[in-house]
Short mmCIF file of C-alpha atoms in Angstrom, two decimals:
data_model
loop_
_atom_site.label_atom_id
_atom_site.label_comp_id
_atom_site.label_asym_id
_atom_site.label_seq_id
_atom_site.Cartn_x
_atom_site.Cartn_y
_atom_site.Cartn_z
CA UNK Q 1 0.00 0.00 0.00
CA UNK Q 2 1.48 3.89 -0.85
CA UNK Q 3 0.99 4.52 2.81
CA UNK Q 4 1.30 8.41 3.03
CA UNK Q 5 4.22 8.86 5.59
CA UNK Q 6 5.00 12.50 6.92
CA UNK Q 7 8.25 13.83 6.41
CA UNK Q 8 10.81 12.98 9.52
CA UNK Q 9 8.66 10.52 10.84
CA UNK Q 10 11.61 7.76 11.70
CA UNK Q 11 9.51 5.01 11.04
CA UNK Q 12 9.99 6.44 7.15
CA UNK Q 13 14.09 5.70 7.40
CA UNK Q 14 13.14 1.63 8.74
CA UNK Q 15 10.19 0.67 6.09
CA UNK Q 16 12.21 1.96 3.49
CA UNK Q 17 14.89 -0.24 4.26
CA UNK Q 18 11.92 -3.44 3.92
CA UNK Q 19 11.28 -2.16 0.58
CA UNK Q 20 7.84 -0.94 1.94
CA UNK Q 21 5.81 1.01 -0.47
CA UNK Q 22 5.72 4.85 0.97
CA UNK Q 23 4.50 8.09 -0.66
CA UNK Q 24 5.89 11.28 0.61
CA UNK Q 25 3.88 13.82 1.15
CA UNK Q 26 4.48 16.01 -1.78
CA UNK Q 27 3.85 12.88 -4.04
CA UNK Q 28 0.65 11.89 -2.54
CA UNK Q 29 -0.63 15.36 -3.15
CA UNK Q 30 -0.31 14.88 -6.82
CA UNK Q 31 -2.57 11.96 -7.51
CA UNK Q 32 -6.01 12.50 -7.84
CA UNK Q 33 -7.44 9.42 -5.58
CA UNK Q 34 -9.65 9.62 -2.55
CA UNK Q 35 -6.98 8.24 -0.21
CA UNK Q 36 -8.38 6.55 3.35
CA UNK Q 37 -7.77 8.45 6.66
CA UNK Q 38 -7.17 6.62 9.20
CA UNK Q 39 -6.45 7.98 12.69
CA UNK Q 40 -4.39 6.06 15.25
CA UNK Q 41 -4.86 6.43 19.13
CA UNK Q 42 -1.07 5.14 20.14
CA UNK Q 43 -0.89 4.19 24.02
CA UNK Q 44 2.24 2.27 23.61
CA UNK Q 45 5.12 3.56 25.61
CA UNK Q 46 7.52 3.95 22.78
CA UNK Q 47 5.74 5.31 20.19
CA UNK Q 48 8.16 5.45 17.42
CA UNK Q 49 8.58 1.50 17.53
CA UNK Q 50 5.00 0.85 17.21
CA UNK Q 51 4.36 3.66 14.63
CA UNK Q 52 7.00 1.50 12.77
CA UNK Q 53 4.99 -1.88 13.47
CA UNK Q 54 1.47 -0.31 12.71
CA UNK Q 55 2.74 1.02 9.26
CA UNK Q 56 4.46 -2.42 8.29
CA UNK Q 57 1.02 -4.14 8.95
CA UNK Q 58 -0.87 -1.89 6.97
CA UNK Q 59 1.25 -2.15 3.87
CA UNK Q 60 -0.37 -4.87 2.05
CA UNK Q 61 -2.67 -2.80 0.11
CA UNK Q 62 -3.37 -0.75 -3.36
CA UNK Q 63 -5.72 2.07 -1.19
CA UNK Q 64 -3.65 5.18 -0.33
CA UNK Q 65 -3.82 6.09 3.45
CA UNK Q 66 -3.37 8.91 5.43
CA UNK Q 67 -2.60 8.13 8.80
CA UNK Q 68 -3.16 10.97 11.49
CA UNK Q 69 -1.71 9.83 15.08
CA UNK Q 70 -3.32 11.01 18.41
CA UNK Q 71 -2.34 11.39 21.53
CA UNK Q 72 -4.28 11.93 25.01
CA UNK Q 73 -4.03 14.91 26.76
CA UNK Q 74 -4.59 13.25 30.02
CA UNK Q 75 -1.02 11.15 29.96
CA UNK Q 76 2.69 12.61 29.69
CA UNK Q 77 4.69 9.87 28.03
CA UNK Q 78 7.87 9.24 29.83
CA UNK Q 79 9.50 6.97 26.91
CA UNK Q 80 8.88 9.13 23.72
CA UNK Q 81 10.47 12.68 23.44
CA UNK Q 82 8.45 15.41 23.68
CA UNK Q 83 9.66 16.69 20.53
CA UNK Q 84 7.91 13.69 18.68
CA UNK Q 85 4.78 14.09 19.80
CA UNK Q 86 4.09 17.67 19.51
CA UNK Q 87 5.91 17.41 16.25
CA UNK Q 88 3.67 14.33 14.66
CA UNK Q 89 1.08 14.11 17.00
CA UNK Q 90 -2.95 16.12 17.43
CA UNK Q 91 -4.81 16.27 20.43
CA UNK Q 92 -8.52 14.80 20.15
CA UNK Q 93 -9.60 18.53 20.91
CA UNK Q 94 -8.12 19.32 17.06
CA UNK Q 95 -9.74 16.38 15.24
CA UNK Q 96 -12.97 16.30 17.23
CA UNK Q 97 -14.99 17.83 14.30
CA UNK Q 98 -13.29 15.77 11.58
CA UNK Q 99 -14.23 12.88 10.26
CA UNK Q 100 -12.37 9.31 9.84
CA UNK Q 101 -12.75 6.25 7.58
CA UNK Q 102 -10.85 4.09 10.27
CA UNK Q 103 -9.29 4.58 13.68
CA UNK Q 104 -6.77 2.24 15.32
CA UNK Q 105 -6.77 2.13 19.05
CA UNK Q 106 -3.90 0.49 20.61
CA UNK Q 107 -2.62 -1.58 23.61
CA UNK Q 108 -1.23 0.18 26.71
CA UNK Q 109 0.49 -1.17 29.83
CA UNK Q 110 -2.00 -0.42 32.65
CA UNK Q 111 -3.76 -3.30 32.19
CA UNK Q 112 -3.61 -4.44 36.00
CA UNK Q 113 -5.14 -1.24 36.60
CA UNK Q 114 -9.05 -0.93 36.95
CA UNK Q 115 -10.10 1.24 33.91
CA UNK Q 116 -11.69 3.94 36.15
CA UNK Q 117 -7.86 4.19 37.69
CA UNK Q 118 -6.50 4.84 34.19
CA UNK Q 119 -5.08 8.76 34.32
CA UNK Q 120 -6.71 9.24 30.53
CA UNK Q 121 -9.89 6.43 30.81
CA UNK Q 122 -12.03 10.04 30.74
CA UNK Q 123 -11.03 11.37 27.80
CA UNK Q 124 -10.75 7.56 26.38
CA UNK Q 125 -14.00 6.63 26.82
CA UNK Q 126 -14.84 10.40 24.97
CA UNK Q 127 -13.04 9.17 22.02
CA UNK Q 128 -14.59 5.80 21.77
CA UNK Q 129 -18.23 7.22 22.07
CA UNK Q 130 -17.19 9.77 19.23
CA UNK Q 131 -16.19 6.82 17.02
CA UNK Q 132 -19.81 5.83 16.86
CA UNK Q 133 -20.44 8.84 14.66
CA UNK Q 134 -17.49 10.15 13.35
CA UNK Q 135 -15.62 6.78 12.31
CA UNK Q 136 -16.43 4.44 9.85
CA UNK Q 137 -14.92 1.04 11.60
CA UNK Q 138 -12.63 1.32 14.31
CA UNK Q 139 -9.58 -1.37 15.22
CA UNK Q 140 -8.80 -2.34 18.88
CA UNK Q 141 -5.56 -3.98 20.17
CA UNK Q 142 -4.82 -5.76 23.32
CA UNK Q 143 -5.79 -2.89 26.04
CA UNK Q 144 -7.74 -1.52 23.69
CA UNK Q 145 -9.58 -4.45 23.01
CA UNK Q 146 -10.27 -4.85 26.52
CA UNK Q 147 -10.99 -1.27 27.06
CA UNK Q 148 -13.31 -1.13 23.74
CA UNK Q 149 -15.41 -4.08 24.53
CA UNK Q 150 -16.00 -3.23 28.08
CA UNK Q 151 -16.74 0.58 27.18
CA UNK Q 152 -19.33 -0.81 24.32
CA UNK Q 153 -20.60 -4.14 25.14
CA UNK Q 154 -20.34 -4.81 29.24
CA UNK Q 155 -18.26 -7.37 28.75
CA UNK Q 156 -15.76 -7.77 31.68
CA UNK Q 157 -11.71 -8.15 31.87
CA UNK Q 158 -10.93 -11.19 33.77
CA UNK Q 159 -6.95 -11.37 35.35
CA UNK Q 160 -4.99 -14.41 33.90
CA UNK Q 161 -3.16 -16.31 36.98
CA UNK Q 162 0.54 -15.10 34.99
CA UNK Q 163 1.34 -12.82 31.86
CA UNK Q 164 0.39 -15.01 28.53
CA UNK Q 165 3.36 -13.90 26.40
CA UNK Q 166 4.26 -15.65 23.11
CA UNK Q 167 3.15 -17.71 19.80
CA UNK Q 168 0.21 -19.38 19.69
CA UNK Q 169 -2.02 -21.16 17.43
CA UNK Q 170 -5.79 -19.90 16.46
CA UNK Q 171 -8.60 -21.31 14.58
CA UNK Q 172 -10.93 -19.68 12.82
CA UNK Q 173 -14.30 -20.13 13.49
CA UNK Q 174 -16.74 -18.64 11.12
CA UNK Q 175 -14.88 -18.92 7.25
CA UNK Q 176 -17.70 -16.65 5.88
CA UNK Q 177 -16.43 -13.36 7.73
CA UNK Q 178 -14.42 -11.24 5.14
CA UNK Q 179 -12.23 -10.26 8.03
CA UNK Q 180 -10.41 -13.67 8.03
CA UNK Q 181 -10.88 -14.54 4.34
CA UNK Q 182 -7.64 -16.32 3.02
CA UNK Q 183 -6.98 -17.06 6.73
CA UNK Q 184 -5.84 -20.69 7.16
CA UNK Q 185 -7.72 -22.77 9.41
CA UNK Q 186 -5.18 -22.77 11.94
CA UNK Q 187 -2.65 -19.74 12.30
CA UNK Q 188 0.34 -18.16 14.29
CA UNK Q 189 -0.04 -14.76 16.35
CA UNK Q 190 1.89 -13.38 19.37
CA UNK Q 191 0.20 -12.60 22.82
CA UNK Q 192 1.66 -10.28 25.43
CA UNK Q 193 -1.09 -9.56 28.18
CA UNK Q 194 -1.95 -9.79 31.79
CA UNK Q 195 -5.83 -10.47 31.18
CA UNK Q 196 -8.32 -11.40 28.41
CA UNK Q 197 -11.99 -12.03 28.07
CA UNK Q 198 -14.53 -14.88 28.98
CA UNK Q 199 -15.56 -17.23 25.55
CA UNK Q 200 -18.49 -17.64 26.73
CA UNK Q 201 -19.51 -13.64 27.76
CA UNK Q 202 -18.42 -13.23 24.06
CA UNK Q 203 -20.99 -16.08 23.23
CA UNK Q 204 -24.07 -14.87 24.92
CA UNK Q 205 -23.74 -10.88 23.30
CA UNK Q 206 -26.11 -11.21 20.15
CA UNK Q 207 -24.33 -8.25 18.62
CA UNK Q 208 -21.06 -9.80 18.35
CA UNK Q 209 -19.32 -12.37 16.23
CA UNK Q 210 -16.01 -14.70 17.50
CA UNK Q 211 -14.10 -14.90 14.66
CA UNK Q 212 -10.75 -16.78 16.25
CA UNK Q 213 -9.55 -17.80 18.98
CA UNK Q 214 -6.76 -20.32 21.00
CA UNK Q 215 -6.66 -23.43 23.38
CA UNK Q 216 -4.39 -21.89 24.97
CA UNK Q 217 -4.61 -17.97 24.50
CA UNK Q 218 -8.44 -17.93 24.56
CA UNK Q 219 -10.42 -15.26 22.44
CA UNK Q 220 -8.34 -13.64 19.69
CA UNK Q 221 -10.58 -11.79 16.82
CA UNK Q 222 -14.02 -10.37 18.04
CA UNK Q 223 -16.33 -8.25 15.83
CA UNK Q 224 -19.58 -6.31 15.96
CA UNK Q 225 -22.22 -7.84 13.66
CA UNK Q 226 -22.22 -4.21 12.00
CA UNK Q 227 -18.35 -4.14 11.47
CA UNK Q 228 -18.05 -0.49 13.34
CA UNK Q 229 -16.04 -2.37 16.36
CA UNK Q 230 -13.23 -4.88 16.06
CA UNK Q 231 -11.59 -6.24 18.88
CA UNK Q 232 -8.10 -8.11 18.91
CA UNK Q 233 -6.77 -9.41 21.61
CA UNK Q 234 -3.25 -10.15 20.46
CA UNK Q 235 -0.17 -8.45 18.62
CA UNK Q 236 -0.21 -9.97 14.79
CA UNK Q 237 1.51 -6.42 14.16
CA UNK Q 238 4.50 -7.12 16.44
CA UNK Q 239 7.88 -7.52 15.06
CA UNK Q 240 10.21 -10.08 15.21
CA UNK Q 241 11.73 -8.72 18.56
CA UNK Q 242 9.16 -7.04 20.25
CA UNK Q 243 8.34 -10.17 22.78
CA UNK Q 244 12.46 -10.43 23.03
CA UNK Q 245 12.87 -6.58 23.80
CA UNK Q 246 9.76 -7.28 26.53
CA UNK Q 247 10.66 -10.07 27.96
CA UNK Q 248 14.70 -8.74 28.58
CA UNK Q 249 12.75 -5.97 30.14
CA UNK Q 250 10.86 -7.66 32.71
CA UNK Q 251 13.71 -9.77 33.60
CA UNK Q 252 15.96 -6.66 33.99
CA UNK Q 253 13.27 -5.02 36.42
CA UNK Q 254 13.43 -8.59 38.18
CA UNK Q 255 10.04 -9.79 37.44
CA UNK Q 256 9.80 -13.42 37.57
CA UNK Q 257 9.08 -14.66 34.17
CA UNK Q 258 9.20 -17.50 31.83
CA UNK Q 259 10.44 -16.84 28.36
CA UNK Q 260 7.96 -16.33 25.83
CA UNK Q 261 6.50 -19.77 24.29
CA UNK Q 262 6.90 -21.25 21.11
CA UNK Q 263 8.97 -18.17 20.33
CA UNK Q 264 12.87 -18.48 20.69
CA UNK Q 265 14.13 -21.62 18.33
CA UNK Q 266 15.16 -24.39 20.99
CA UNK Q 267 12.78 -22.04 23.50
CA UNK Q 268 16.71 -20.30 23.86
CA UNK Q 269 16.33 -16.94 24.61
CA UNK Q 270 19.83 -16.01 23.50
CA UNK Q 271 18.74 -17.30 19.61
CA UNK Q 272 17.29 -14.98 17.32
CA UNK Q 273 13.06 -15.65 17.63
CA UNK Q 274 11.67 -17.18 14.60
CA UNK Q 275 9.19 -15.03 12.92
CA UNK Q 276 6.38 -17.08 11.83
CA UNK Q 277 3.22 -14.71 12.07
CA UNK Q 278 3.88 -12.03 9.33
CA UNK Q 279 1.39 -13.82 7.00
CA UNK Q 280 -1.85 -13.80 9.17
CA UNK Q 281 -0.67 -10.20 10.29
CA UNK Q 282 -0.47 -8.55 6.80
CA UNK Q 283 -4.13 -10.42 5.62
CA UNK Q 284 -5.85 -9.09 9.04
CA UNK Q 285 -5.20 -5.73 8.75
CA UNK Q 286 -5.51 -5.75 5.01
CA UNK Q 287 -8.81 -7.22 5.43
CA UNK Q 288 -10.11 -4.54 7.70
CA UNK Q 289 -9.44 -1.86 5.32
CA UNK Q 290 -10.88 -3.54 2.41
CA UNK Q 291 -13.57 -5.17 4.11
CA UNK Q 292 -14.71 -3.01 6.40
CA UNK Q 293 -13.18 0.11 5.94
CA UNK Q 294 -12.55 0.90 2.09
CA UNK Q 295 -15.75 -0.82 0.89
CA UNK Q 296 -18.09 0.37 3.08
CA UNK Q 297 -17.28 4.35 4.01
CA UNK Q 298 -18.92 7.14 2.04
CA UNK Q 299 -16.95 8.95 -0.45
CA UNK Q 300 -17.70 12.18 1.04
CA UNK Q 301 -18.08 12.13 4.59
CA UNK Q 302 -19.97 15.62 3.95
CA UNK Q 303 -22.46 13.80 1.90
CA UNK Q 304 -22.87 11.21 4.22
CA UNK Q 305 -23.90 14.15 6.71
CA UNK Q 306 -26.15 15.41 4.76
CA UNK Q 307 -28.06 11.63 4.15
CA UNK Q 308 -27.96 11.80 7.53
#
């Protein structure tokens, strides 16, 4: 995909190396398309790493896409310069009157934190009422999966007895959905979490669909029958040494931890991990735009106002 990629942003300098198609910004303003716009809520604590891993995942296809990235106001980021963020980053009081094809809302670590505890959960739980009307489908990861289906469905985070962090296999459960078309039966993704969600509270909603999910890592891909929420409960968009670079970190701060699973070849965490997910990452995300995203917003958000 020509993702349109802002001048300085450093995750240009690393895609370029992977041979990622990019458009600058002065050649995207030459072609006469209708690009996407996507805005992305990123709650990671390095920001620059997963603006890199976010980009690579949504590379996979023809649609040119803006990406806008936001940032609470409510939370002063103590592993991204300052500099970054005021430099590539809005506020949600700048974009509150625009409109969005798709929104990405990201993991964060506070997830042994009650949301109500959460310094931004406020101004969170503004943003994810706003997507109802002023975003065509919007993506949440890990957190923000948990945070999203809470906020719009009343369905409860449960605490896992110890951190599920590594590969694991998924199957897919309903071959109809377009969102895991081409998916094989049974797939790789990576998990890094402290809590997921009940099966069965997923179950008993009638407005959403369980499109994946793991004997071992429980539910995976959850979507509203409508398509205007997705939940994901993993990291497909990780990349090869984001568990490592986690995992080092935790044992450095001397949490007790097992290495991630199914990860490091001979489970050796001084090898170099085996990437084995990249497949099932680039055909999710591809999928949402395509699927529920590019085929399905208006052309003209201002005429879509006006239907309205």
């Amino acid at each position: 995909m020509p993702i349109r990629v802002e001048n300085g942003l450093p995750a240009r300098e690393v895609l370029e190396s992977e041979n990622i198609f990019m458009m600058g910004e002065n050649r995207a303003a030459t072609q006469r398309v209708r690009p996407l716009n996507i805005i992305i809520l990123n709650l990671m604590p390095v920001k620059q790493d997963y603006e890199t891993q976010l980009l690579r995942a949504l590379s996979n296809t023809p649609i040119q896409v803006n990406v806008t990235y936001l940032n609470v106001s409510g939370h002063e980021s103590k592993n991204t310069p300052a500099s970054h963020i005021n430099k590539f980053y809005v506020t949600f009081d700048q974009v509150q009157d625009e409109f969005y094809d798709g929104m990405i809302i990201t993991g964060a670590p506070v997830e042994n934190l009650p949301f109500e505890e959460v310094t931004y959960w406020e101004e969170l739980c503004w943003i994810m009422e706003w997507t109802k009307t002023h975003v065509t489908s919007t993506f949440h990861i890990c957190w923000g999966a948990l945070a999203g289906i809470w906020y719009h469905y009343n369905i409860e985070k449960v605490a896992l007895p110890e951190k599920l962090s590594g590969i694991y296999v998924h199957r897919v459960l309903d071959r109809c959905e377009p969102l895991v078309r081409s998916f094989d039966d049974l797939f790789y993704a990576p998990h890094s979490r402290y809590s997921g969600v009940r099966e069965e509270d997923v179950l008993a909603h009638s407005q959403l669909q369980l499109l994946a999910v793991s004997e071992e890592a429980g539910v995976y891909l959850v979507k509203s029958r409508d398509g205007k929420q997705v939940f994901l409960f993993g990291h497909p968009e990780y990349d090869r040494m984001s568990l490592d670079s986690e995992y080092k970190r935790d044992v450095a701060k001397g949490i007790e931890i097992a290495p991630p699973v199914r990860y490091y070849e001979n489970d050796d965490p001084s090898c170099t991990p085996l990437l084995t997910w990249r497949c099932h990452a680039n055909m999710l995300y591809t999928n949402w735009l395509n699927f529920y995203v590019y085929q399905v917003t208006p052309y003209s958000w201002k005429s879509r106002q006006l239907e309205g």
